[in-house]
Short mmCIF file of C-alpha atoms in Angstrom, two decimals:
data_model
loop_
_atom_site.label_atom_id
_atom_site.label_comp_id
_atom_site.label_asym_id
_atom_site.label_seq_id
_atom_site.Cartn_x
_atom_site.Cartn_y
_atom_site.Cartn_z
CA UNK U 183 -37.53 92.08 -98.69
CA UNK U 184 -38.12 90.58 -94.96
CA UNK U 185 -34.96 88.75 -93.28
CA UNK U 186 -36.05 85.40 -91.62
CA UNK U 187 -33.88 85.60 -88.42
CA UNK U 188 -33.83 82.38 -86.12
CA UNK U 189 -34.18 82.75 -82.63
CA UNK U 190 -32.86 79.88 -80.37
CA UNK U 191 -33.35 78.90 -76.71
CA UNK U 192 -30.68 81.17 -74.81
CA UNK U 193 -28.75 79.72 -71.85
CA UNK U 194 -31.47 81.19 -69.33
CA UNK U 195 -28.85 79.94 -65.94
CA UNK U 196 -26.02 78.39 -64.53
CA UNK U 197 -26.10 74.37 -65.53
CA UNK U 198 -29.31 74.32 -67.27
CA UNK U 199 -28.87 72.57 -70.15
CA UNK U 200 -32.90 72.29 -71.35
CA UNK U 201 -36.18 73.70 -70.74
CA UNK U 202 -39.76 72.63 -71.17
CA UNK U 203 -41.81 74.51 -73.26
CA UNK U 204 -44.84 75.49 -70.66
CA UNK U 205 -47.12 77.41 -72.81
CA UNK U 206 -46.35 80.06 -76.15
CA UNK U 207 -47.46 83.60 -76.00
CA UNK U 208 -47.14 83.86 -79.25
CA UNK U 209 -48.98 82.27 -82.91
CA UNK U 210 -47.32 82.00 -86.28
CA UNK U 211 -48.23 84.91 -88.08
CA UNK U 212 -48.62 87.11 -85.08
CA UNK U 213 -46.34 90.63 -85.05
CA UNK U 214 -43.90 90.84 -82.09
CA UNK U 215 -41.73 93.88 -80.92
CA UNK U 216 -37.93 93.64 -79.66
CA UNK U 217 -37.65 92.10 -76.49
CA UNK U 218 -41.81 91.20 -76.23
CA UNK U 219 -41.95 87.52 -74.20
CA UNK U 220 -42.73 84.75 -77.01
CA UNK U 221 -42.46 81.63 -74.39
CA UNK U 222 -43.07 80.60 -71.10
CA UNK U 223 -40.86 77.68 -70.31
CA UNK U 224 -39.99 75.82 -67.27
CA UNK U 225 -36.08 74.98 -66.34
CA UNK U 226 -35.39 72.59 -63.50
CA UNK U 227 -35.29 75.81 -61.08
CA UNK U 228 -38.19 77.79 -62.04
CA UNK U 229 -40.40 79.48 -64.92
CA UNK U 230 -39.21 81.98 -67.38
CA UNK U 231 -40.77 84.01 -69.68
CA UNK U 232 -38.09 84.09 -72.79
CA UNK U 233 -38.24 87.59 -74.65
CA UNK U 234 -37.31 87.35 -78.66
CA UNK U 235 -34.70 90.23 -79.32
CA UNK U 236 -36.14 90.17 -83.10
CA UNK U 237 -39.08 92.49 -84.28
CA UNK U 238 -41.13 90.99 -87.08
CA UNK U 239 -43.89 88.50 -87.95
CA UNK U 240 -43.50 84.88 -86.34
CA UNK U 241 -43.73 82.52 -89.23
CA UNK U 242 -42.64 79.27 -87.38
CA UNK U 243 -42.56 78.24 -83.96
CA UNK U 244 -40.58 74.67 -82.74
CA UNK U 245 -41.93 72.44 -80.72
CA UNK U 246 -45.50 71.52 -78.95
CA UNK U 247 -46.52 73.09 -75.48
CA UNK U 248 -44.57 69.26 -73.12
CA UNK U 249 -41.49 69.59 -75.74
CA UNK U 250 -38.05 69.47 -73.72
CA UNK U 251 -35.55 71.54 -75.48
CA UNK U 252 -31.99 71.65 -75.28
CA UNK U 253 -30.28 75.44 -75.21
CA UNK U 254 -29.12 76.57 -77.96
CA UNK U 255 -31.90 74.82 -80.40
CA UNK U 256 -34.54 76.89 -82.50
CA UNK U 257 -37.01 78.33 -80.47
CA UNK U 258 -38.96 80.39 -83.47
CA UNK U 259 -38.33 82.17 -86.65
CA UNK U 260 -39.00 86.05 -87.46
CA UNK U 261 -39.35 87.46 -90.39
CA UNK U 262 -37.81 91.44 -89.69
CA UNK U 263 -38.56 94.17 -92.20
CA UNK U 264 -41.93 92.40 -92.73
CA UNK U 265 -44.58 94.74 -95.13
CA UNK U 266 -47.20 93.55 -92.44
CA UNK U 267 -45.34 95.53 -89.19
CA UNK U 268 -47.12 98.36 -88.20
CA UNK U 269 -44.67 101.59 -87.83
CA UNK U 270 -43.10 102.02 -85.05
CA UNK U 271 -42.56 105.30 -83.14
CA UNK U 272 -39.75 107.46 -83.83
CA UNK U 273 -37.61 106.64 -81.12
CA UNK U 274 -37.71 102.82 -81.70
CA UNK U 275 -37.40 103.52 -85.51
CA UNK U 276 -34.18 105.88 -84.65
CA UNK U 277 -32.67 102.55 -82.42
CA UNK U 278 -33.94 100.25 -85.37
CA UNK U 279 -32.21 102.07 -88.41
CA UNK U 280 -29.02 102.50 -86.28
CA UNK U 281 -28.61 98.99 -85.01
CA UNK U 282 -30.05 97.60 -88.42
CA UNK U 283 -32.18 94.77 -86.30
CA UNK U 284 -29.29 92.34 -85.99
CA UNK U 285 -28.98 89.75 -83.60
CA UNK U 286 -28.41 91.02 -80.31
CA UNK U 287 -27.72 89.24 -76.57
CA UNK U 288 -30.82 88.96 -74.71
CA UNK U 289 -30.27 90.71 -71.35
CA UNK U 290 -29.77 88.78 -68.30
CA UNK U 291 -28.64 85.76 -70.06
CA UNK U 292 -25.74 85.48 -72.37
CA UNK U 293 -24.26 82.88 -74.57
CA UNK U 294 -22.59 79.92 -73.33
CA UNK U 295 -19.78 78.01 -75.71
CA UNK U 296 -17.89 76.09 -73.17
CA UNK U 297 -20.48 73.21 -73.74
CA UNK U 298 -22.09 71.94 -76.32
CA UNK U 299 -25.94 71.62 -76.61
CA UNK U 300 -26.92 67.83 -76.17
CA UNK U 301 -28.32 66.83 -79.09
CA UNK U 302 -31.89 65.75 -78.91
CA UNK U 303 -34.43 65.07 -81.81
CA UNK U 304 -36.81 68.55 -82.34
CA UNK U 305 -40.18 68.31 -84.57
CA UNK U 306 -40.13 71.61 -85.86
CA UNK U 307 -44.00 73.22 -86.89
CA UNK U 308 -43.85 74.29 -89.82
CA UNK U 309 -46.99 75.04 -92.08
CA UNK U 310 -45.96 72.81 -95.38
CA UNK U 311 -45.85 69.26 -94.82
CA UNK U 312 -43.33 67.88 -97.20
CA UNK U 313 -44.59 64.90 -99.56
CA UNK U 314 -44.09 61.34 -98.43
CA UNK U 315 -40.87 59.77 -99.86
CA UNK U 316 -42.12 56.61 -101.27
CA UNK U 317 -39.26 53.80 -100.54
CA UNK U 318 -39.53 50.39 -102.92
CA UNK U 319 -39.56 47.67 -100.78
CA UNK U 320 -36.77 45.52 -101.22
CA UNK U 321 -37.51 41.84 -100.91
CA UNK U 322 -36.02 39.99 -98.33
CA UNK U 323 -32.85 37.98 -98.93
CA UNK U 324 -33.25 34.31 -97.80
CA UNK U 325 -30.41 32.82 -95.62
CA UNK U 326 -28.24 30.88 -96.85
CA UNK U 327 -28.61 27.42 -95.73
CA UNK U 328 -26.22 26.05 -93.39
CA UNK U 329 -22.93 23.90 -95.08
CA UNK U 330 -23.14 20.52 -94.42
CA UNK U 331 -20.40 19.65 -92.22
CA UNK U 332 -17.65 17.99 -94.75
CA UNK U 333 -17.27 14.31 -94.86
CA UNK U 334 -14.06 12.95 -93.40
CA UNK U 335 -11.71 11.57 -96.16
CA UNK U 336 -11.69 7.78 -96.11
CA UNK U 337 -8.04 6.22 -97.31
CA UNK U 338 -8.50 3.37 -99.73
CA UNK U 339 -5.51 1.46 -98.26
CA UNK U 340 -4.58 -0.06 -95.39
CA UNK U 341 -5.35 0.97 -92.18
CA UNK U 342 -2.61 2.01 -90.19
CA UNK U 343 -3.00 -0.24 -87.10
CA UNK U 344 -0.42 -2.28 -85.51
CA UNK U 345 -2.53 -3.32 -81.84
CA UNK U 346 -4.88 -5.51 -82.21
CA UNK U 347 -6.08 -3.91 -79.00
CA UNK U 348 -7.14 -0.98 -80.58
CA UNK U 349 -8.59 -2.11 -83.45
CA UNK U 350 -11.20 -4.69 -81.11
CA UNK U 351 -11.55 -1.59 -79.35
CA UNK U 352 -12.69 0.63 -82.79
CA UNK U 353 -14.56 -2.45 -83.11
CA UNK U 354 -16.73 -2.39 -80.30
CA UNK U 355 -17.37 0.71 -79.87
CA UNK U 356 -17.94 1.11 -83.85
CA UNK U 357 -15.27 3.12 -84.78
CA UNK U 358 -14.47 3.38 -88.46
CA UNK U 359 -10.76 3.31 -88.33
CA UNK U 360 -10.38 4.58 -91.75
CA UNK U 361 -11.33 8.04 -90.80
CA UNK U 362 -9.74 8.28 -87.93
CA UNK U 363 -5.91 10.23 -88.07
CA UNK U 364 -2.85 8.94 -86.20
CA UNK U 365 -1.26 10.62 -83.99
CA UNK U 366 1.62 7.95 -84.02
CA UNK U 367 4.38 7.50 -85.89
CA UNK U 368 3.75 8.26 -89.78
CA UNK U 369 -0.18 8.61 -88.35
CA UNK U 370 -0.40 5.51 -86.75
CA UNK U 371 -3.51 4.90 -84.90
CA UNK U 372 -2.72 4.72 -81.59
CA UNK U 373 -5.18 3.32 -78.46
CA UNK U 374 -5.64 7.19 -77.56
CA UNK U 375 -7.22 8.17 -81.07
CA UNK U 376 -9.46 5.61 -80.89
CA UNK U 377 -10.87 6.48 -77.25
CA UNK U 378 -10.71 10.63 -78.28
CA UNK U 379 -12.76 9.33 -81.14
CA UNK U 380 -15.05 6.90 -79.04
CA UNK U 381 -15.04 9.95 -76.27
CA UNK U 382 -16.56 12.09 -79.07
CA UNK U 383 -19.45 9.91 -80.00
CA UNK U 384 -20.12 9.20 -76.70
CA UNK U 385 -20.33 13.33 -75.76
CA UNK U 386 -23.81 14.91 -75.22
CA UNK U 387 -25.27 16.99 -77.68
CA UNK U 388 -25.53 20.25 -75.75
CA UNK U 389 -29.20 21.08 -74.92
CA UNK U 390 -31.14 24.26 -76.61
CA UNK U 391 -30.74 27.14 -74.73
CA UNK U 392 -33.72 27.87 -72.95
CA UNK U 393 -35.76 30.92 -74.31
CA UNK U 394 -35.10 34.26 -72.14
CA UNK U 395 -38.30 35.67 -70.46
CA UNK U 396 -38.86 39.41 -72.39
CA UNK U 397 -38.67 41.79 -69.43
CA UNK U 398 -42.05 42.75 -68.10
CA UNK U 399 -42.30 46.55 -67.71
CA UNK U 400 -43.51 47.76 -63.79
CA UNK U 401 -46.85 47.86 -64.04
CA UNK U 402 -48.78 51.33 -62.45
CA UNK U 403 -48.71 55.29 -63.98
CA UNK U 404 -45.71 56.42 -65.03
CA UNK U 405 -44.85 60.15 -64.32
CA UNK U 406 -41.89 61.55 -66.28
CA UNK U 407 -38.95 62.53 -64.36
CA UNK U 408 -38.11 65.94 -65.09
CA UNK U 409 -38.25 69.46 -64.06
CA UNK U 410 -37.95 70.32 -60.63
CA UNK U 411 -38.47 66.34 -60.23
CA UNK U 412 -35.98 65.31 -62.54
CA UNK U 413 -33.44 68.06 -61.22
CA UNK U 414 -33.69 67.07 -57.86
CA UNK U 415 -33.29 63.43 -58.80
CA UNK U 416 -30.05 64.40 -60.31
CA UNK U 417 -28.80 66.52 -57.88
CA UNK U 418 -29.50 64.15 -54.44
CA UNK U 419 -28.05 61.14 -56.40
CA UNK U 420 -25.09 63.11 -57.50
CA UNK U 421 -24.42 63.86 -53.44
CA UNK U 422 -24.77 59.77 -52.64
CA UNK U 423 -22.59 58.74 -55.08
CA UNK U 424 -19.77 62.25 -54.18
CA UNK U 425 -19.85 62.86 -50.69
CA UNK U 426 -19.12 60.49 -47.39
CA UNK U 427 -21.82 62.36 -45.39
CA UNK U 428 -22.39 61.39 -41.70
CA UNK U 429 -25.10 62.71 -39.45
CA UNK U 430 -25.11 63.82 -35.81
CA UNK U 431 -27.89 65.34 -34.01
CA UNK U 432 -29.15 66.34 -30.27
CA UNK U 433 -32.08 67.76 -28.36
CA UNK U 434 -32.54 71.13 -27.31
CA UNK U 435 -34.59 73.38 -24.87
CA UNK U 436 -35.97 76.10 -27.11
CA UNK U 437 -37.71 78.27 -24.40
CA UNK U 438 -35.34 80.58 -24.06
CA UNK U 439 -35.41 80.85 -28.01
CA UNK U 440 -39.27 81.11 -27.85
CA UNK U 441 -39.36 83.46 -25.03
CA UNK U 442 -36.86 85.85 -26.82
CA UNK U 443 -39.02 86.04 -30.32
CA UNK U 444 -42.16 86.83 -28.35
CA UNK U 445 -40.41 89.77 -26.56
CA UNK U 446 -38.82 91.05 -29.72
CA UNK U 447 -42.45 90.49 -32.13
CA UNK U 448 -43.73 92.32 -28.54
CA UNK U 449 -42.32 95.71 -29.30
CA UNK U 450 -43.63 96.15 -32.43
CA UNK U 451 -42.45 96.39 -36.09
CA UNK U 452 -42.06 93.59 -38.67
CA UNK U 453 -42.56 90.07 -37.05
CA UNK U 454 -39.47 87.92 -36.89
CA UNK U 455 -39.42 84.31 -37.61
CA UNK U 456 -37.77 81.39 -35.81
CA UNK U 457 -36.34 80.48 -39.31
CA UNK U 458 -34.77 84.32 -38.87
CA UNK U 459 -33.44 83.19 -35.80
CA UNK U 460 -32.02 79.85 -36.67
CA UNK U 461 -30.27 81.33 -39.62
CA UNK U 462 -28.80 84.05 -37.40
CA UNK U 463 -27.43 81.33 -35.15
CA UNK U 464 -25.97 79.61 -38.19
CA UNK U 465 -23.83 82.46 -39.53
CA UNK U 466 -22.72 82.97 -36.10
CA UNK U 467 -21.56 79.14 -35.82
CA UNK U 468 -19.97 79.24 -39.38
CA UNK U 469 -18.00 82.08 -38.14
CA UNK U 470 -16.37 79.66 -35.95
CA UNK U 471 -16.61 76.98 -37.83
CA UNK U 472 -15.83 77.87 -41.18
CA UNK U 473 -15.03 74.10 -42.23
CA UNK U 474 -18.91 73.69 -42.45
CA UNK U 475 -18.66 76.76 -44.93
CA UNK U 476 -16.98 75.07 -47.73
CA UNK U 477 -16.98 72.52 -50.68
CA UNK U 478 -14.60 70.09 -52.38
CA UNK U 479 -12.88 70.89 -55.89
CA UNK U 480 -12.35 67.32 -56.61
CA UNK U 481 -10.27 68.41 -59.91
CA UNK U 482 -7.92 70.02 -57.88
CA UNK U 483 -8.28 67.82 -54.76
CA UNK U 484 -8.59 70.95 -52.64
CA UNK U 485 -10.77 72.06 -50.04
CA UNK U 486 -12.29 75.55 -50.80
CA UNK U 487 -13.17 77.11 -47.88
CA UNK U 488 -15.57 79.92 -48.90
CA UNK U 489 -16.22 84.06 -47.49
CA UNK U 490 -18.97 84.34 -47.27
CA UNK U 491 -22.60 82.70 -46.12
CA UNK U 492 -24.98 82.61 -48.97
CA UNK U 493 -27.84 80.29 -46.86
CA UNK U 494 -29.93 78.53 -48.96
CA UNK U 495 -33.44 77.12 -46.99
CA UNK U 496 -35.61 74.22 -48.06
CA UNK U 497 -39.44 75.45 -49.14
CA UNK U 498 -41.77 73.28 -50.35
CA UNK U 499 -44.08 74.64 -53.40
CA UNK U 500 -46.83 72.79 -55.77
CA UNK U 501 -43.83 71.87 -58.41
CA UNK U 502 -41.88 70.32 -55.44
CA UNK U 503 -39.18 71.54 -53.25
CA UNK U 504 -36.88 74.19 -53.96
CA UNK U 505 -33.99 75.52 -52.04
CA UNK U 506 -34.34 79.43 -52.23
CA UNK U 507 -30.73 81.31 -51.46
CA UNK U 508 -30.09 84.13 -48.98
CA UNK U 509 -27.12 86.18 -50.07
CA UNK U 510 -24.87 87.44 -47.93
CA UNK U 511 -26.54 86.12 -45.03
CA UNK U 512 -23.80 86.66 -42.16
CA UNK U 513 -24.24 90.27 -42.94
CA UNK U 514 -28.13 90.48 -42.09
CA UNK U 515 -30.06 90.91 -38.74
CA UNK U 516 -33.17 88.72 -37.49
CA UNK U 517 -35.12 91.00 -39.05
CA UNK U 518 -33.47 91.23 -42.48
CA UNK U 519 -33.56 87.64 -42.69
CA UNK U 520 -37.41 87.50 -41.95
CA UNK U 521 -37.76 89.70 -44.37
CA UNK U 522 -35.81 87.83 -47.25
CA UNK U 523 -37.32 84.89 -46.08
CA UNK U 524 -40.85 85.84 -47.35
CA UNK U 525 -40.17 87.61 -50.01
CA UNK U 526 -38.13 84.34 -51.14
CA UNK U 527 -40.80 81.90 -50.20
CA UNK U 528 -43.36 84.13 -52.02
CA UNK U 529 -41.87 83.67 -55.18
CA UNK U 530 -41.16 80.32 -54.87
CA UNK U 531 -44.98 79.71 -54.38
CA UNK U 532 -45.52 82.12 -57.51
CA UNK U 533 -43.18 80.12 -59.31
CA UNK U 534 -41.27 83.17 -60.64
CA UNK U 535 -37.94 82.52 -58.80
CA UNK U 536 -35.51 83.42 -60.92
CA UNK U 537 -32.40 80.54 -61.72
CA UNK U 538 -30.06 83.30 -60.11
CA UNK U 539 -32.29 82.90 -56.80
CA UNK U 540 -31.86 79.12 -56.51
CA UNK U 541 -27.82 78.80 -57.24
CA UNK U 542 -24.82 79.18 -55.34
CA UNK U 543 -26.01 78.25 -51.62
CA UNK U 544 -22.77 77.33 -49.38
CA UNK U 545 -25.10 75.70 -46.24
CA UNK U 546 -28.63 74.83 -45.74
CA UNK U 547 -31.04 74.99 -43.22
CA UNK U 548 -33.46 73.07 -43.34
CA UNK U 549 -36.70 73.48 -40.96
CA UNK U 550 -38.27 69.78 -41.53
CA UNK U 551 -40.83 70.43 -38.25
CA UNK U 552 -43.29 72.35 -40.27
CA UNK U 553 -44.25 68.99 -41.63
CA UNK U 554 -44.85 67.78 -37.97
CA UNK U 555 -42.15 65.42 -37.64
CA UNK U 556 -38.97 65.73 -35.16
CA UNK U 557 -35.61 64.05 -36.62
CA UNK U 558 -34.48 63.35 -40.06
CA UNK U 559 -30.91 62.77 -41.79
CA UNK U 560 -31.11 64.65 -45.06
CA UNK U 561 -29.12 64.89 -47.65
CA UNK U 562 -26.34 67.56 -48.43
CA UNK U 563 -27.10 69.92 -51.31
CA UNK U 564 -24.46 69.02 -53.46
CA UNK U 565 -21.83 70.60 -53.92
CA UNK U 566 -22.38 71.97 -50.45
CA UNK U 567 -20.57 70.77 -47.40
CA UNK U 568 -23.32 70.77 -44.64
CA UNK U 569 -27.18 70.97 -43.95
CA UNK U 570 -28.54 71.62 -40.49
CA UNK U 571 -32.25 70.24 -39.87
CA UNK U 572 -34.21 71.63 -37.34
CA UNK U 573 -37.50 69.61 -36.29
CA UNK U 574 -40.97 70.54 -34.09
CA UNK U 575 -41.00 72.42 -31.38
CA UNK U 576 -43.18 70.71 -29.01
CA UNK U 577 -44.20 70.66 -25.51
CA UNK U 578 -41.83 67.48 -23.02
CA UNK U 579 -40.63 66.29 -19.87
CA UNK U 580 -37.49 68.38 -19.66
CA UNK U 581 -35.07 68.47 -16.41
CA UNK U 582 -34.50 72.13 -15.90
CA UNK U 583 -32.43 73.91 -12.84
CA UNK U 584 -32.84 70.25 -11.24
CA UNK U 585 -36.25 69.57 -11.42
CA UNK U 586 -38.68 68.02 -14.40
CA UNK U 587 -40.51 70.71 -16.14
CA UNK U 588 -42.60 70.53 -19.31
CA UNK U 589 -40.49 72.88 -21.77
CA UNK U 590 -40.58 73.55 -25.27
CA UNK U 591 -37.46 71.12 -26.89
CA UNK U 592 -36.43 70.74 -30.60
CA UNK U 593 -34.14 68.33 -32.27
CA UNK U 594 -31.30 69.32 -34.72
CA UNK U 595 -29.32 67.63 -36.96
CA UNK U 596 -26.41 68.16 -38.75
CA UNK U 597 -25.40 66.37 -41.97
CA UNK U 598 -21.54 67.02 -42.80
CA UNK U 599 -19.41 65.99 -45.99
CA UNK U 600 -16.92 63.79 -43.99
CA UNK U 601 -13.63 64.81 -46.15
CA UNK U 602 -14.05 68.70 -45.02
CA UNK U 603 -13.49 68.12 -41.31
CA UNK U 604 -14.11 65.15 -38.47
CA UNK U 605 -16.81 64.69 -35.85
CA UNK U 606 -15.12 66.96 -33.55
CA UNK U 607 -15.77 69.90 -35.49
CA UNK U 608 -19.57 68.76 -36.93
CA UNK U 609 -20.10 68.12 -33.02
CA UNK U 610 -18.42 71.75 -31.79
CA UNK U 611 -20.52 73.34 -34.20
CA UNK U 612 -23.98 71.51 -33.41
CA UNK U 613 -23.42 72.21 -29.58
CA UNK U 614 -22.75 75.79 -30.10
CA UNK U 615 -25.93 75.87 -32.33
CA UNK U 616 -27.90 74.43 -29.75
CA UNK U 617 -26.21 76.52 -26.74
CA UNK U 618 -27.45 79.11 -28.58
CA UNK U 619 -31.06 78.13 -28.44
CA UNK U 620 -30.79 77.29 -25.22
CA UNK U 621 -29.39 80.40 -23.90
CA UNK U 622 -29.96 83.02 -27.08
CA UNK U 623 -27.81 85.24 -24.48
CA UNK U 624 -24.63 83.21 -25.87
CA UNK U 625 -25.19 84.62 -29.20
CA UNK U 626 -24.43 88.99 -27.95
CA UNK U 627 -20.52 87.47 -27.98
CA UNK U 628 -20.58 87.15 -31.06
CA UNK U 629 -22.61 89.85 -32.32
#
């Protein structure tokens, strides 16, 4: 008799707690093999293609092509040992009959129980449609009209009033000084009950509250913020509201810089980028500035200063703007760092980054001039501690050796987390970055 195994979104990355279900490769009813791709979803760092470690016969899948799940809810059901499975070879029969099809961990991702899957309401497809629970409708209960406010007890006597002050007073202003209290002696009615009681009468009655305006809703389209979108949202408000950034920036002649690429494309080989070059620069800089190489562990109220340079570089795709990582990047060469750089910003294009590619950047550079503008202050990739910006590199009036010359100049900027070090040290760093492009002969010291 078939087993109906569940299969549930796995934790596909590091802080992804959902993913969007992008289009299903499978139909109820269809036969999958162990580890064959069921679902193409999309996280809020890229698209994955989530393999089902069951084989059997899909008999329900959860959730629409635009659902959001949360890890850890039902993805599909498989029915294993199904009469309708065609026979497998021998070698996957051997591995079947000696693992016995049980759950197993799908490679590359693992389970996660230090968190708990939000919980968010799932319409699961299923092919019954359970009947219609018919609910007798109560009738509604009337309110209960509002007490009369109780007549004040009148005293039969006589009235306790000495003054005949107070009782021309009571008089005039119509006070009935049989319901009236005391407050004197054995409750006699003193002058002050009668003008509390005259006050009274005389008070306003307070006006109806004017009716509130219902909120009118923006009017235009409304796109939902999620995804990349949503993620990014997150992650730049997260940096406002954490880190005390400051920004400080300068202008630099880049003809040396230029000059130096075209004789090193010149001799042939792989091309090298000025991105290649720039991130060079920065590892070299970080070296002597590792304050710039760090983040905060606000738990522990420490500064971690970290070993090594894993360079994470803004590229703009059709889903938005992702921030590809270079691993290990004080260890590469120009060229090495060209070549990372493509293969990184081809995938990102492709949209088949995987989450490991996008996570644990310690600085980013950030080359803003390919969009044709030449400043910017941008914001620090949280939980990062710094961002360099780099914009065009255009043709201007430049004094050089004495004299005005048209040279090639850039601007760069450097955004710093203001509790990991002070202006002295964002400045030392940003002059030796631009020293650098100014005179790419600064950088053999430290090579």
């Amino acid at each position: 008799m078939p087993q109906v195994m569940e299969f549930k979104l796995p934790d596909l990355g590091e802080g992804l707690t959902e993913a969007e279900i992008v289009r299903w490769l499978v139909a109820v009813g269809d036969v999958v093999a162990i580890d064959q791709p069921v679902v193409e979803v999309e996280t809020a760092k890229a698209m994955v293609e989530v393999p089902c470690p069951y084989g059997g016969v899909v008999t329900a899948r959860f959730g629409e092509e635009g659902t959001e799940l949360p890890v850890g809810a039902p993805l599909i059901t498989v029915a294993v040992g199904a009469s309708s499975l065609p026979e497998a070879p021998a070698a996957q029969a051997a591995e079947a009959e000696g693992s016995g099809n049980v759950p197993r961990p799908l490679i590359g991702y693992g389970e996660d129980h230090s968190r708990p899957a939000r919980r968010r309401r799932v319409r699961p497809v299923t092919a019954a449609v359970s009947a219609p629970v018919v609910v007798a409708p109560v009738a509604p209960v009337a309110p209960a009209a509002p007490a009369a406010p109780a007549a004040p007890v009148v005293s039969a006597g006589p009235v306790p009033v000495i003054s005949p002050l107070v009782r021309k007073l009571a008089k005039d202003g119509g006070v009935d000084l049989r319901a009236l209290k005391g407050s004197g002696p054995e409750g006699l009615i003193l002058r002050a009950d009668v003008e509390a009681a005259l006050a009274a009468l005389r008070a306003p009655e307070p006006a109806p509250a004017a009716p509130v305006a219902p909120a009118v809703a923006a009017q235009g389209e409304r796109i939902p913020l999620k995804g990349v979108r949503g993620a990014v949202a997150e992650k730049l408000s997260r940096s406002r509201r954490e880190i005390p950034d400051a920004t400080c920036w300068v202008d630099a002649d880049a003809t040396e810089l230029m000059a130096a690429r075209a004789a090193m494309n010149a001799v042939g080989g792989p091309k090298i980028s000025v991105l290649a070059l720039l991130a060079r620069i920065c590892t070299a800089a970080l070296a002597k500035y590792p304050e710039l190489n760090s983040t905060v562990d606000l738990a522990a109220k420490e500064i971690v200063r970290l070993p090594s340079v894993h360079l994470g570089f803004a590229a703009q795709t059709e889903r938005g703007l992702v921030v590809p990582v270079v691993r290990d990047a004080q260890h590469r060469n120009p060229e090495s760092l060209s070549a990372e750089f493509a293969r990184l910003t081809e995938l990102a294009r492709a949209g088949k980054l995987a989450p490991a590619d996008l996570t644990g950047g310690t600085f980013t550079l950030n080359n803003y001039g390919v969009f044709g503008v030449d400043g910017s202050t941008p914001i620090i990739n949280h939980p990062e501690a710094a961002m360099l910006g780099v914009g065009r590199i255009i043709d201007k009036p430049w004094v050089h050796e004495g004299e005005l010359a048209v040279r090639k100049v850039v601007q760069l900027s450097l955004t710093f987390d203001h509790r990991v070090c002070d202006g002295g040290t964002a400045g030392g760093f940003l002059r030796y970055v631009a020293d650098c492009v100014e005179s790419p002969a600064v950088l053999l010291r430290s090579l």
